[in-house]
Short mmCIF file of C-alpha atoms and ligand atoms in Angstrom, two decimals:
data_model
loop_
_atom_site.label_atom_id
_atom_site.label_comp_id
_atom_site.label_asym_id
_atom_site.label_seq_id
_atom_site.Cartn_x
_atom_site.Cartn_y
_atom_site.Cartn_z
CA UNK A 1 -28.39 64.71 -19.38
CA UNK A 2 -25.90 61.98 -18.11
CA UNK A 3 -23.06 61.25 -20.69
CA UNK A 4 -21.39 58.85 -19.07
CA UNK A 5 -21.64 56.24 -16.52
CA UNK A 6 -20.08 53.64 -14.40
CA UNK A 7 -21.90 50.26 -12.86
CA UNK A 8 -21.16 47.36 -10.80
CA UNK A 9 -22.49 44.18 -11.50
CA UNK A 10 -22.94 41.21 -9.45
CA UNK A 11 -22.60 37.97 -9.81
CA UNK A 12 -25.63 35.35 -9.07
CA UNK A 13 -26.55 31.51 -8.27
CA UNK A 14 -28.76 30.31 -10.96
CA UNK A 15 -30.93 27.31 -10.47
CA UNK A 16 -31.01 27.76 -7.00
CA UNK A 17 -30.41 23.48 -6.59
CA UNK A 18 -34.20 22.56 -7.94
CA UNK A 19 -35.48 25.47 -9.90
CA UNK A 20 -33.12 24.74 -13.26
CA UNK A 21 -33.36 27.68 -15.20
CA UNK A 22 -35.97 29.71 -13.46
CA UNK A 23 -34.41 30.62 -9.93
CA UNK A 24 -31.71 32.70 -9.03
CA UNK A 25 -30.75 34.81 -6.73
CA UNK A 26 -27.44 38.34 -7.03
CA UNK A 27 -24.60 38.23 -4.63
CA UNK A 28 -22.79 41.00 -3.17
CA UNK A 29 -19.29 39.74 -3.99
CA UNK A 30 -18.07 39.68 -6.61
CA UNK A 31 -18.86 42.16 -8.96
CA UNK A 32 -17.61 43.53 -12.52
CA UNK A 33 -17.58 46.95 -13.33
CA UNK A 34 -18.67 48.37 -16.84
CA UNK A 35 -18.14 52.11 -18.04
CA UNK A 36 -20.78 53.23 -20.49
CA UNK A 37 -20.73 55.93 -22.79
CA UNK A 38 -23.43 57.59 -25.68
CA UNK A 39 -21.25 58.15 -28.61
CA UNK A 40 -22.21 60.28 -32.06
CA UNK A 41 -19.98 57.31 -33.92
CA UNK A 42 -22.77 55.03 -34.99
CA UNK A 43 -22.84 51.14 -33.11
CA UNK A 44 -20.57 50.02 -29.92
CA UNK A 45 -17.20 50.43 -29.50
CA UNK A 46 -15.82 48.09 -26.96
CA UNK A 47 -12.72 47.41 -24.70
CA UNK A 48 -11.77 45.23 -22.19
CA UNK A 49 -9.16 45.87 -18.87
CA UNK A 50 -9.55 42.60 -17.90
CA UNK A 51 -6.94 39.57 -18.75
CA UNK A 52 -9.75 36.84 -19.64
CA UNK A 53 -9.05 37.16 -23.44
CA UNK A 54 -13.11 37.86 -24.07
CA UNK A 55 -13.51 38.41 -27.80
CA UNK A 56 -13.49 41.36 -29.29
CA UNK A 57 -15.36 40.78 -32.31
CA UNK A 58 -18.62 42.52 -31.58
CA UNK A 59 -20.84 39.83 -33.17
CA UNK A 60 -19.77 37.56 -30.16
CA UNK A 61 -18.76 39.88 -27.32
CA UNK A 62 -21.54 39.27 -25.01
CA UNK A 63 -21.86 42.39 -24.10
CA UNK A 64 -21.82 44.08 -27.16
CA UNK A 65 -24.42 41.53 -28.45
CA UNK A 66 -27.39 42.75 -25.68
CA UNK A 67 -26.07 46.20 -25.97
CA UNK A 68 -26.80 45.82 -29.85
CA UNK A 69 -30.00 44.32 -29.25
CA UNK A 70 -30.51 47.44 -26.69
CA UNK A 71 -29.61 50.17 -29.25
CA UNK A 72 -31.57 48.11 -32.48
CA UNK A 73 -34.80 49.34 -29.93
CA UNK A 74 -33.58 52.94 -30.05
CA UNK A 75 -33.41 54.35 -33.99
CA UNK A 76 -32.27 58.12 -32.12
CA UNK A 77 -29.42 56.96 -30.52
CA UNK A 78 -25.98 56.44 -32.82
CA UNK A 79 -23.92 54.41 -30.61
CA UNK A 80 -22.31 53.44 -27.29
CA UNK A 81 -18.58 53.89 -26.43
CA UNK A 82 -17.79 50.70 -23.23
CA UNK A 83 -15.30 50.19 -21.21
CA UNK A 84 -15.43 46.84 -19.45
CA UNK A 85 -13.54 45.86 -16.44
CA UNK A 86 -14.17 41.91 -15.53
CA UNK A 87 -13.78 39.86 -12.02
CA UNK A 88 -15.84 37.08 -12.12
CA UNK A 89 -14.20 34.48 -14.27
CA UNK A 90 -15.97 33.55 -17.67
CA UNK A 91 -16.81 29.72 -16.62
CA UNK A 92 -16.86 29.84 -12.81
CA UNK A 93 -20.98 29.08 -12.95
CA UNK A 94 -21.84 32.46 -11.01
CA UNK A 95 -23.07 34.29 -13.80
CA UNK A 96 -19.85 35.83 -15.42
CA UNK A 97 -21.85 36.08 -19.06
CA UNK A 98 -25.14 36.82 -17.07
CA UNK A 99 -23.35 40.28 -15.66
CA UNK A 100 -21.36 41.09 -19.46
CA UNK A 101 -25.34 41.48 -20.78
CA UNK A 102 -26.93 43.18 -17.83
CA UNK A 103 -24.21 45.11 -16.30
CA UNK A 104 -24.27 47.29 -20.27
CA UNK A 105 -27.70 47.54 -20.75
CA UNK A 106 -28.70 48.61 -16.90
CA UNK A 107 -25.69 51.24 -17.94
CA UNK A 108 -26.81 52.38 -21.07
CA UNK A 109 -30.72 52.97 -19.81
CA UNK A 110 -29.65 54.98 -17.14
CA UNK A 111 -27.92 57.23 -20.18
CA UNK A 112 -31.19 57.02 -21.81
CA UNK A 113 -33.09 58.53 -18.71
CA UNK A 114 -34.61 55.38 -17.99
CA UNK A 115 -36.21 54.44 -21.24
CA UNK A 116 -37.24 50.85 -20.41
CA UNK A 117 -38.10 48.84 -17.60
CA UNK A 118 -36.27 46.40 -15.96
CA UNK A 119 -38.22 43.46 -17.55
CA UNK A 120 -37.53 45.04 -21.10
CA UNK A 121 -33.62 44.86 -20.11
CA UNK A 122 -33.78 41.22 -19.37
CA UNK A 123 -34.73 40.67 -22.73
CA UNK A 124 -32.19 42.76 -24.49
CA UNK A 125 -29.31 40.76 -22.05
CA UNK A 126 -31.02 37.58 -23.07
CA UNK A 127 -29.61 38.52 -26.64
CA UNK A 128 -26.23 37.89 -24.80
CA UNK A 129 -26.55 35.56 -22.62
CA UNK A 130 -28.04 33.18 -25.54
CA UNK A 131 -24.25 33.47 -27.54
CA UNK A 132 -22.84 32.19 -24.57
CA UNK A 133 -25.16 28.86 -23.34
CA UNK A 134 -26.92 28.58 -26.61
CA UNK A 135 -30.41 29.24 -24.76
CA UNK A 136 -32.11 32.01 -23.41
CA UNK A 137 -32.54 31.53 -19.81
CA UNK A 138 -32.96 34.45 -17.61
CA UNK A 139 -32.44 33.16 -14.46
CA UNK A 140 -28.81 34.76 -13.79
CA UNK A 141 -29.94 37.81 -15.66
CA UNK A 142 -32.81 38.44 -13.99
CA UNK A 143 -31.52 38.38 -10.45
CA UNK A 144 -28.38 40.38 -11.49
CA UNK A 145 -30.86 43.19 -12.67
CA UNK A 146 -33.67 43.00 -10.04
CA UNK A 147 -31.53 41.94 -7.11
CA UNK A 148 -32.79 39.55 -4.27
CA UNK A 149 -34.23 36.37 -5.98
CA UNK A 150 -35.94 35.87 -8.61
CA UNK A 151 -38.62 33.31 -10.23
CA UNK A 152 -38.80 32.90 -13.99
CA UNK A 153 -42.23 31.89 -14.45
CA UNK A 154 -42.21 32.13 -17.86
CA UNK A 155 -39.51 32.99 -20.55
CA UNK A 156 -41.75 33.84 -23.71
CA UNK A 157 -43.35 36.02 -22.77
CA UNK A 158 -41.47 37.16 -19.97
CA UNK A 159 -43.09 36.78 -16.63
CA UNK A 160 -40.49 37.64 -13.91
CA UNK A 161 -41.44 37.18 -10.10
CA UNK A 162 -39.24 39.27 -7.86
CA UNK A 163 -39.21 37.60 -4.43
CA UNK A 164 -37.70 39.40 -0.70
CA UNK A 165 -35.37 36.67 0.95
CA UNK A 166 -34.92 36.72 4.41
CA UNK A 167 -31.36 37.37 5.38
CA UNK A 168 -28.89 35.25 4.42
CA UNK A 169 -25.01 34.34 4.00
CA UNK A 170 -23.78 32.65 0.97
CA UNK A 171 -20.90 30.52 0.92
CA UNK A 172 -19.05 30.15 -2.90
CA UNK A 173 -16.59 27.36 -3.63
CA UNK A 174 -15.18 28.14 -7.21
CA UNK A 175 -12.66 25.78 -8.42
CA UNK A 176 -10.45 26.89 -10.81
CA UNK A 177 -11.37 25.19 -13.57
CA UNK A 178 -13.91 25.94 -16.64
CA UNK A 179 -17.21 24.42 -17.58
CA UNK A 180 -18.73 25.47 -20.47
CA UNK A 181 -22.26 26.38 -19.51
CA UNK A 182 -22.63 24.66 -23.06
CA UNK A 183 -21.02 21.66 -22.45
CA UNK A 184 -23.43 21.87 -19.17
CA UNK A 185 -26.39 22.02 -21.20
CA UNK A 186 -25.71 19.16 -23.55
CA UNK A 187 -24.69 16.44 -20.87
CA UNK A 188 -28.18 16.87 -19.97
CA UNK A 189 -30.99 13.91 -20.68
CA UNK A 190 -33.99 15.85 -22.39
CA UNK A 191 -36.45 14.19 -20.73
CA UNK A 192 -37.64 13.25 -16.85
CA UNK A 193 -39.99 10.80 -15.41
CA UNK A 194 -43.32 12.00 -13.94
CA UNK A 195 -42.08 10.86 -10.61
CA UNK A 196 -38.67 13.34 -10.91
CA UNK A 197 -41.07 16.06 -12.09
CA UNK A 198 -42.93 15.85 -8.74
CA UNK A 199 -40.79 15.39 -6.45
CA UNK A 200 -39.14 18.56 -8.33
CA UNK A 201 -42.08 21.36 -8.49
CA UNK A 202 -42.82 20.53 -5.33
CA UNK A 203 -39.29 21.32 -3.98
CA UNK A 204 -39.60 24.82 -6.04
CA UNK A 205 -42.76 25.53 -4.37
CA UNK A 206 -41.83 24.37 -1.20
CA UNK A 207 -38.44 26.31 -1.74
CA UNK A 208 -40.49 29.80 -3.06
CA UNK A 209 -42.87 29.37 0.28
CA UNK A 210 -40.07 29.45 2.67
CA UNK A 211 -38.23 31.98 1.02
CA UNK A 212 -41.63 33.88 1.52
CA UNK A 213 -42.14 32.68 5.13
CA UNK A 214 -38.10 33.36 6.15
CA UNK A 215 -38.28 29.90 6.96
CA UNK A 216 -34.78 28.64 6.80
CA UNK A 217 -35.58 24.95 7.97
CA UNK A 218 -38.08 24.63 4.86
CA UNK A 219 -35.75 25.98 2.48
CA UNK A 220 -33.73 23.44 3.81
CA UNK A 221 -35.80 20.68 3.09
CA UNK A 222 -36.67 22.15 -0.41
CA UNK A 223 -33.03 22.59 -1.61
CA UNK A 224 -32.47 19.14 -3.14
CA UNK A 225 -32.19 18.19 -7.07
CA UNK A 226 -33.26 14.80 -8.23
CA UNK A 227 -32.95 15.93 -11.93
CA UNK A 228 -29.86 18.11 -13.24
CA UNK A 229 -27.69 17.71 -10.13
CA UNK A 230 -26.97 13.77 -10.39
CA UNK A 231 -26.41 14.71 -14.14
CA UNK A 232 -23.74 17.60 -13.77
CA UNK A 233 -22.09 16.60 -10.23
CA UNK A 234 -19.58 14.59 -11.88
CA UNK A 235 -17.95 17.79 -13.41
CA UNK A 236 -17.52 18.99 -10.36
CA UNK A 237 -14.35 17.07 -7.89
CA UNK A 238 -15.25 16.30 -4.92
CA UNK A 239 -18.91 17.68 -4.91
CA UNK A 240 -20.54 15.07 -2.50
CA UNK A 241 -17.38 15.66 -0.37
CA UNK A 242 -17.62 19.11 0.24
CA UNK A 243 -21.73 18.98 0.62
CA UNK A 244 -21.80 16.62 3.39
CA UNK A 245 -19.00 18.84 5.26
CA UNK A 246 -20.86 21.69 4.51
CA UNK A 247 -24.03 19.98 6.11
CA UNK A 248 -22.22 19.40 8.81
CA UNK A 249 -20.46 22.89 9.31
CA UNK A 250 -24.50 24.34 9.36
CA UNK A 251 -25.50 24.94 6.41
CA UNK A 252 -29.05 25.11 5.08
CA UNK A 253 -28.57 23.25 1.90
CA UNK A 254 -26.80 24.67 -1.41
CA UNK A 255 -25.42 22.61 -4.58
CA UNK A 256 -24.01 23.28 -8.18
CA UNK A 257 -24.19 27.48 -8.66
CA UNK A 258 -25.65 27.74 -11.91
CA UNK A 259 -23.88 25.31 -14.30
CA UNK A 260 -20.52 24.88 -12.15
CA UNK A 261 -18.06 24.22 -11.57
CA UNK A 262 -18.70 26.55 -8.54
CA UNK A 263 -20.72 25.45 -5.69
CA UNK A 264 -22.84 27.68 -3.09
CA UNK A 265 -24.35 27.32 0.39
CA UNK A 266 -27.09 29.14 2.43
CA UNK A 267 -26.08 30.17 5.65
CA UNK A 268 -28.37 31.90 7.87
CA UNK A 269 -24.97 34.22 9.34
CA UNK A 270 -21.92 35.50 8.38
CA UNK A 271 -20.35 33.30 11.22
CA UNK A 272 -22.08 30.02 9.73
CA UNK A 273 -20.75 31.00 5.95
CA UNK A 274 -17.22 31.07 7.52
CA UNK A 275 -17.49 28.20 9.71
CA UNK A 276 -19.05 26.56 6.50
CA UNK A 277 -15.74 28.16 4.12
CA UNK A 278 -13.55 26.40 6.31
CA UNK A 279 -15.47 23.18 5.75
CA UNK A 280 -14.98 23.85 1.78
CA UNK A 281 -11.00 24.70 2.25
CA UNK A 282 -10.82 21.41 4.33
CA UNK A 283 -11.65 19.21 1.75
CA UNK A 284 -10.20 21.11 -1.56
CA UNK A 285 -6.69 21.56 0.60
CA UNK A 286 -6.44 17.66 0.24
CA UNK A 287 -6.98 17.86 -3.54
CA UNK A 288 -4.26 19.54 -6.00
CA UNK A 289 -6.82 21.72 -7.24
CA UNK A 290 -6.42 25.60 -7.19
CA UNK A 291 -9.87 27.41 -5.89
CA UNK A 292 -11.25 30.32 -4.25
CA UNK A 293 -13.87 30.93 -1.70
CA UNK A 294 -16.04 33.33 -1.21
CA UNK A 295 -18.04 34.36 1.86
CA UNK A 296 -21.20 36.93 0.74
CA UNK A 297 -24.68 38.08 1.35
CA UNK A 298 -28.10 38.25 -0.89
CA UNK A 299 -27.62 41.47 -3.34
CA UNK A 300 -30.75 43.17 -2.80
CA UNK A 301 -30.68 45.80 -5.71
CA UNK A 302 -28.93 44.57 -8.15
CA UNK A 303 -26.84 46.18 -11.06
CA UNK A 304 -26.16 49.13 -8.90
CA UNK A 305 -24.51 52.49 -10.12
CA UNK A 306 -20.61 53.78 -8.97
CA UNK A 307 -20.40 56.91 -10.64
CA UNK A 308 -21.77 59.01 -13.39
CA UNK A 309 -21.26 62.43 -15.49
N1 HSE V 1 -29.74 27.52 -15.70
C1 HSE V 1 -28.50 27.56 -16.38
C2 HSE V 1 -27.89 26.16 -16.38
C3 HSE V 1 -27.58 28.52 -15.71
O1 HSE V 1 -27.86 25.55 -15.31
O2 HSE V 1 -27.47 25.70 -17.44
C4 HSE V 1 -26.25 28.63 -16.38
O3 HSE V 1 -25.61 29.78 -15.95
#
Protein backbone atom coordinates (compact mmCIF):
# COMPACT_ATOMS: atom_id res chain seq x y z
CA UNK A 1 0.00 0.00 0.00
CA UNK A 2 1.13 3.62 -0.91
CA UNK A 3 2.45 5.59 2.21
CA UNK A 4 3.15 8.53 0.78
CA UNK A 5 2.42 10.74 -2.03
CA UNK A 6 3.07 13.82 -3.97
CA UNK A 7 0.37 15.93 -6.30
CA UNK A 8 0.18 18.86 -8.42
CA UNK A 9 -2.63 20.97 -8.45
CA UNK A 10 -3.85 23.39 -10.88
CA UNK A 11 -5.20 26.37 -10.82
CA UNK A 12 -8.77 27.21 -12.60
CA UNK A 13 -11.15 30.12 -14.04
CA UNK A 14 -14.30 30.03 -12.15
CA UNK A 15 -17.41 31.60 -13.52
CA UNK A 16 -16.30 31.25 -16.81
CA UNK A 17 -17.72 35.29 -17.55
CA UNK A 18 -21.69 34.22 -17.31
CA UNK A 19 -21.92 31.01 -15.41
CA UNK A 20 -21.23 32.72 -11.68
CA UNK A 21 -20.56 29.99 -9.53
CA UNK A 22 -21.30 26.98 -11.63
CA UNK A 23 -18.60 27.04 -14.52
CA UNK A 24 -15.10 26.55 -14.47
CA UNK A 25 -12.66 25.23 -16.19
CA UNK A 26 -8.30 23.76 -14.67
CA UNK A 27 -5.32 25.29 -16.27
CA UNK A 28 -2.09 23.79 -16.90
CA UNK A 29 0.01 26.58 -15.37
CA UNK A 30 0.28 27.16 -12.56
CA UNK A 31 0.14 24.56 -10.21
CA UNK A 32 0.86 23.90 -6.33
CA UNK A 33 2.28 20.90 -5.14
CA UNK A 34 1.08 19.05 -1.88
CA UNK A 35 2.96 16.02 -0.16
CA UNK A 36 0.61 13.70 1.66
CA UNK A 37 1.29 11.32 4.19
CA UNK A 38 -0.97 8.48 6.48
CA UNK A 39 0.31 8.99 9.91
CA UNK A 40 -0.43 6.58 13.23
CA UNK A 41 -0.49 10.22 15.24
CA UNK A 42 -4.20 10.83 15.30
CA UNK A 43 -5.58 14.23 13.03
CA UNK A 44 -3.34 16.39 10.41
CA UNK A 45 -0.21 17.68 10.90
CA UNK A 46 0.53 20.46 8.53
CA UNK A 47 3.43 22.61 7.06
CA UNK A 48 3.88 25.03 4.64
CA UNK A 49 7.28 25.83 2.18
CA UNK A 50 5.67 28.51 0.77
CA UNK A 51 6.19 32.41 1.90
CA UNK A 52 2.29 33.40 1.73
CA UNK A 53 1.98 33.38 5.59
CA UNK A 54 -1.26 30.77 5.26
CA UNK A 55 -2.36 30.01 8.80
CA UNK A 56 -1.35 27.41 10.58
CA UNK A 57 -4.02 26.94 12.95
CA UNK A 58 -5.72 23.84 11.63
CA UNK A 59 -9.29 25.07 12.28
CA UNK A 60 -8.64 27.64 9.40
CA UNK A 61 -5.91 26.18 7.19
CA UNK A 62 -7.89 25.40 4.20
CA UNK A 63 -6.43 22.55 3.60
CA UNK A 64 -6.44 21.03 6.75
CA UNK A 65 -10.18 21.95 7.04
CA UNK A 66 -11.32 19.50 3.78
CA UNK A 67 -8.66 17.13 4.79
CA UNK A 68 -10.52 17.02 8.28
CA UNK A 69 -13.74 16.78 6.73
CA UNK A 70 -11.98 13.86 4.50
CA UNK A 71 -10.64 11.87 7.50
CA UNK A 72 -14.14 12.64 9.87
CA UNK A 73 -15.56 10.04 6.76
CA UNK A 74 -12.86 7.50 7.59
CA UNK A 75 -13.15 6.26 11.58
CA UNK A 76 -9.88 3.56 10.51
CA UNK A 77 -7.61 6.00 9.55
CA UNK A 78 -5.62 8.08 12.57
CA UNK A 79 -4.25 10.91 10.73
CA UNK A 80 -2.44 12.62 7.83
CA UNK A 81 1.13 14.06 8.00
CA UNK A 82 1.16 17.31 4.75
CA UNK A 83 3.55 19.00 3.38
CA UNK A 84 2.34 21.91 1.27
CA UNK A 85 4.28 23.75 -1.26
CA UNK A 86 2.14 26.91 -2.75
CA UNK A 87 2.45 28.98 -6.26
CA UNK A 88 -0.61 30.39 -7.00
CA UNK A 89 -1.07 33.42 -4.82
CA UNK A 90 -3.93 33.28 -2.11
CA UNK A 91 -6.15 36.25 -3.77
CA UNK A 92 -5.09 36.21 -7.43
CA UNK A 93 -8.93 34.86 -8.42
CA UNK A 94 -7.51 31.53 -10.12
CA UNK A 95 -8.44 29.27 -7.53
CA UNK A 96 -5.47 29.45 -4.98
CA UNK A 97 -8.03 28.18 -1.96
CA UNK A 98 -9.88 25.98 -4.62
CA UNK A 99 -6.35 23.86 -5.12
CA UNK A 100 -5.35 24.04 -0.88
CA UNK A 101 -8.85 21.72 -0.57
CA UNK A 102 -8.56 19.53 -3.60
CA UNK A 103 -4.95 19.21 -4.17
CA UNK A 104 -5.06 17.18 -0.11
CA UNK A 105 -7.95 15.28 -0.49
CA UNK A 106 -7.22 13.95 -4.31
CA UNK A 107 -3.73 13.10 -2.26
CA UNK A 108 -4.99 11.49 0.60
CA UNK A 109 -7.63 9.09 -1.52
CA UNK A 110 -5.06 7.93 -3.59
CA UNK A 111 -3.37 6.73 0.02
CA UNK A 112 -6.66 5.29 0.74
CA UNK A 113 -6.68 3.11 -2.54
CA UNK A 114 -9.25 5.14 -3.98
CA UNK A 115 -11.92 5.10 -1.36
CA UNK A 116 -14.25 7.76 -2.83
CA UNK A 117 -15.16 9.16 -5.98
CA UNK A 118 -14.34 12.21 -7.38
CA UNK A 119 -17.80 13.79 -6.68
CA UNK A 120 -17.44 12.67 -2.91
CA UNK A 121 -13.99 14.76 -2.91
CA UNK A 122 -15.65 17.87 -4.08
CA UNK A 123 -17.63 17.80 -1.14
CA UNK A 124 -15.00 17.18 1.42
CA UNK A 125 -12.87 20.39 -0.43
CA UNK A 126 -16.09 22.31 -0.24
CA UNK A 127 -15.45 22.09 3.65
CA UNK A 128 -12.41 24.33 2.66
CA UNK A 129 -13.18 26.26 0.21
CA UNK A 130 -16.37 27.54 2.38
CA UNK A 131 -13.61 29.09 5.28
CA UNK A 132 -12.21 30.97 2.64
CA UNK A 133 -15.39 32.77 0.48
CA UNK A 134 -17.91 32.08 3.15
CA UNK A 135 -19.99 29.85 0.57
CA UNK A 136 -19.73 26.63 -0.83
CA UNK A 137 -19.33 26.92 -4.46
CA UNK A 138 -17.68 24.22 -6.34
CA UNK A 139 -17.00 25.67 -9.38
CA UNK A 140 -13.02 26.06 -8.93
CA UNK A 141 -13.03 22.80 -7.06
CA UNK A 142 -14.67 20.90 -9.32
CA UNK A 143 -12.64 21.65 -12.40
CA UNK A 144 -9.35 21.42 -10.38
CA UNK A 145 -10.42 17.73 -9.55
CA UNK A 146 -12.14 16.58 -12.80
CA UNK A 147 -10.04 18.62 -15.20
CA UNK A 148 -11.44 20.16 -18.53
CA UNK A 149 -14.63 22.19 -17.61
CA UNK A 150 -17.02 21.74 -15.57
CA UNK A 151 -20.93 22.63 -14.98
CA UNK A 152 -22.30 22.81 -11.47
CA UNK A 153 -25.78 22.01 -12.00
CA UNK A 154 -26.59 21.73 -8.70
CA UNK A 155 -24.67 22.24 -5.33
CA UNK A 156 -27.00 20.33 -2.76
CA UNK A 157 -27.06 17.66 -3.81
CA UNK A 158 -24.17 17.66 -5.90
CA UNK A 159 -24.78 17.27 -9.56
CA UNK A 160 -21.45 17.85 -11.42
CA UNK A 161 -21.41 17.88 -15.37
CA UNK A 162 -17.96 17.17 -16.73
CA UNK A 163 -17.79 18.72 -20.21
CA UNK A 164 -14.64 17.98 -23.21
CA UNK A 165 -13.53 21.53 -24.53
CA UNK A 166 -12.17 21.79 -27.73
CA UNK A 167 -8.62 22.98 -27.69
CA UNK A 168 -7.83 26.01 -26.39
CA UNK A 169 -5.13 28.69 -25.12
CA UNK A 170 -5.74 30.69 -22.09
CA UNK A 171 -4.36 33.95 -21.56
CA UNK A 172 -4.03 35.09 -17.47
CA UNK A 173 -3.51 38.71 -16.47
CA UNK A 174 -2.94 38.63 -12.58
CA UNK A 175 -2.29 41.89 -11.06
CA UNK A 176 -0.57 41.95 -8.08
CA UNK A 177 -2.91 42.92 -5.85
CA UNK A 178 -5.53 40.96 -3.46
CA UNK A 179 -9.27 40.66 -3.55
CA UNK A 180 -10.84 38.93 -1.05
CA UNK A 181 -13.09 36.44 -2.75
CA UNK A 182 -15.20 37.68 0.37
CA UNK A 183 -15.11 41.09 -0.16
CA UNK A 184 -16.11 39.81 -3.89
CA UNK A 185 -19.08 38.19 -2.67
CA UNK A 186 -20.51 40.97 -0.57
CA UNK A 187 -20.21 43.89 -3.21
CA UNK A 188 -22.68 41.84 -4.89
CA UNK A 189 -26.62 43.03 -5.26
CA UNK A 190 -28.68 39.84 -4.15
CA UNK A 191 -31.08 40.13 -6.56
CA UNK A 192 -31.44 40.46 -10.69
CA UNK A 193 -34.18 41.48 -12.95
CA UNK A 194 -35.98 38.85 -15.06
CA UNK A 195 -34.56 40.53 -18.08
CA UNK A 196 -30.62 40.01 -16.65
CA UNK A 197 -31.67 36.45 -15.80
CA UNK A 198 -32.40 35.80 -19.51
CA UNK A 199 -30.20 37.30 -21.23
CA UNK A 200 -27.83 35.29 -18.65
CA UNK A 201 -29.00 31.41 -18.90
CA UNK A 202 -29.14 31.84 -22.23
CA UNK A 203 -25.44 32.91 -22.54
CA UNK A 204 -24.62 29.65 -20.23
CA UNK A 205 -26.46 27.53 -22.55
CA UNK A 206 -25.35 29.07 -25.50
CA UNK A 207 -21.75 29.02 -23.90
CA UNK A 208 -22.17 24.95 -22.75
CA UNK A 209 -23.44 24.23 -26.61
CA UNK A 210 -20.41 25.58 -28.19
CA UNK A 211 -18.13 24.24 -25.85
CA UNK A 212 -19.93 20.93 -26.97
CA UNK A 213 -19.93 21.81 -30.71
CA UNK A 214 -15.94 23.21 -30.59
CA UNK A 215 -17.52 26.16 -31.81
CA UNK A 216 -15.23 28.96 -30.92
CA UNK A 217 -17.33 31.82 -32.68
CA UNK A 218 -20.43 30.80 -30.36
CA UNK A 219 -18.50 30.72 -27.32
CA UNK A 220 -17.65 33.95 -28.38
CA UNK A 221 -20.88 35.33 -28.53
CA UNK A 222 -21.87 33.54 -25.22
CA UNK A 223 -18.96 34.91 -23.10
CA UNK A 224 -20.54 38.15 -21.88
CA UNK A 225 -21.85 39.03 -18.15
CA UNK A 226 -24.67 41.44 -17.70
CA UNK A 227 -24.89 40.52 -13.92
CA UNK A 228 -21.64 40.10 -11.64
CA UNK A 229 -19.16 41.57 -14.13
CA UNK A 230 -20.49 45.36 -14.15
CA UNK A 231 -20.61 44.72 -10.30
CA UNK A 232 -16.91 43.51 -9.64
CA UNK A 233 -15.03 45.27 -12.76
CA UNK A 234 -14.33 48.21 -10.77
CA UNK A 235 -11.88 46.17 -8.52
CA UNK A 236 -10.11 45.41 -11.20
CA UNK A 237 -7.69 48.68 -13.00
CA UNK A 238 -7.98 48.98 -16.17
CA UNK A 239 -10.39 46.00 -16.94
CA UNK A 240 -12.32 47.54 -19.97
CA UNK A 241 -8.82 48.61 -21.15
CA UNK A 242 -7.21 45.50 -21.40
CA UNK A 243 -10.61 43.62 -22.81
CA UNK A 244 -11.01 45.71 -25.77
CA UNK A 245 -7.11 45.17 -26.60
CA UNK A 246 -7.52 41.77 -26.02
CA UNK A 247 -10.54 41.74 -28.55
CA UNK A 248 -8.56 43.20 -30.76
CA UNK A 249 -5.29 41.02 -30.40
CA UNK A 250 -7.97 37.78 -31.29
CA UNK A 251 -9.33 36.71 -28.64
CA UNK A 252 -12.59 34.79 -28.23
CA UNK A 253 -13.95 36.58 -25.28
CA UNK A 254 -12.70 36.13 -21.48
CA UNK A 255 -13.40 38.53 -18.32
CA UNK A 256 -12.90 38.55 -14.43
CA UNK A 257 -11.20 34.78 -13.54
CA UNK A 258 -13.19 33.77 -10.75
CA UNK A 259 -13.52 36.70 -8.29
CA UNK A 260 -10.32 38.76 -9.56
CA UNK A 261 -8.41 40.55 -9.57
CA UNK A 262 -7.01 38.27 -12.38
CA UNK A 263 -8.43 38.32 -15.75
CA UNK A 264 -8.43 35.40 -18.52
CA UNK A 265 -8.90 35.05 -22.29
CA UNK A 266 -9.76 32.17 -24.73
CA UNK A 267 -7.55 31.85 -27.46
CA UNK A 268 -8.04 29.27 -29.96
CA UNK A 269 -3.68 28.93 -30.25
CA UNK A 270 -0.79 29.28 -28.41
CA UNK A 271 0.27 32.03 -31.00
CA UNK A 272 -3.15 34.02 -30.38
CA UNK A 273 -2.62 33.72 -26.30
CA UNK A 274 0.80 35.42 -26.91
CA UNK A 275 -0.18 37.84 -29.42
CA UNK A 276 -3.15 38.44 -26.91
CA UNK A 277 -0.28 38.60 -23.61
CA UNK A 278 1.32 41.26 -25.37
CA UNK A 279 -1.97 43.11 -25.68
CA UNK A 280 -2.33 42.68 -21.67
CA UNK A 281 1.53 43.89 -21.02
CA UNK A 282 0.69 46.90 -23.35
CA UNK A 283 -1.76 48.36 -21.33
CA UNK A 284 -0.56 47.33 -17.57
CA UNK A 285 3.19 48.70 -18.71
CA UNK A 286 1.45 52.21 -18.75
CA UNK A 287 0.05 51.69 -15.23
CA UNK A 288 2.44 51.49 -12.00
CA UNK A 289 0.99 48.31 -11.20
CA UNK A 290 3.19 45.12 -10.69
CA UNK A 291 1.51 41.89 -12.60
CA UNK A 292 2.19 38.72 -14.19
CA UNK A 293 0.99 36.96 -17.23
CA UNK A 294 0.45 33.82 -17.97
CA UNK A 295 0.12 32.02 -21.30
CA UNK A 296 -1.61 28.21 -20.73
CA UNK A 297 -3.81 25.52 -22.05
CA UNK A 298 -7.21 23.66 -20.75
CA UNK A 299 -5.95 21.02 -17.89
CA UNK A 300 -7.62 18.02 -19.01
CA UNK A 301 -7.11 15.70 -15.89
CA UNK A 302 -6.91 17.57 -13.25
CA UNK A 303 -5.20 17.12 -9.74
CA UNK A 304 -2.64 14.92 -11.30
CA UNK A 305 0.00 12.76 -9.32
CA UNK A 306 4.19 13.57 -9.31
CA UNK A 307 5.39 10.90 -7.29
CA UNK A 308 4.48 8.34 -4.75
CA UNK A 309 5.95 5.55 -2.20
N1 LIG B 1 -17.75 31.88 -8.16
C1 LIG B 1 -16.89 32.44 -7.19
C2 LIG B 1 -17.04 33.95 -7.20
C3 LIG B 1 -15.48 32.06 -7.49
O1 LIG B 1 -17.01 34.52 -8.29
O2 LIG B 1 -17.20 34.54 -6.13
C4 LIG B 1 -14.49 32.60 -6.50
O3 LIG B 1 -13.30 31.92 -6.62
Amino acid sequence: MMSEITVAAPATIANLVCGFDVMGLAINEPCDTFTVKLSNAKGISLKHTDGFNLPTDNAKNISAVALQALLDACPDVNGFEVVCHKVIKPGSGIGSSASSAAGVVVAANYLLNQRFDKKALVDFALAGEYIASGARHADNIAPCIYGGITLIRSHKPLDIIALTPPPLAVTVLHPQIEVRTADARKILKPHVSMQQAITQWANVGALVAGILQSNYELMGRALQDVIVEPMRKILIPQFDTVKDACMQAGAIGGGISGAGPAMFMLSKTEKEAKQIELAMQHVYNKTDIAYRTHVTSINMNGVRVISNT
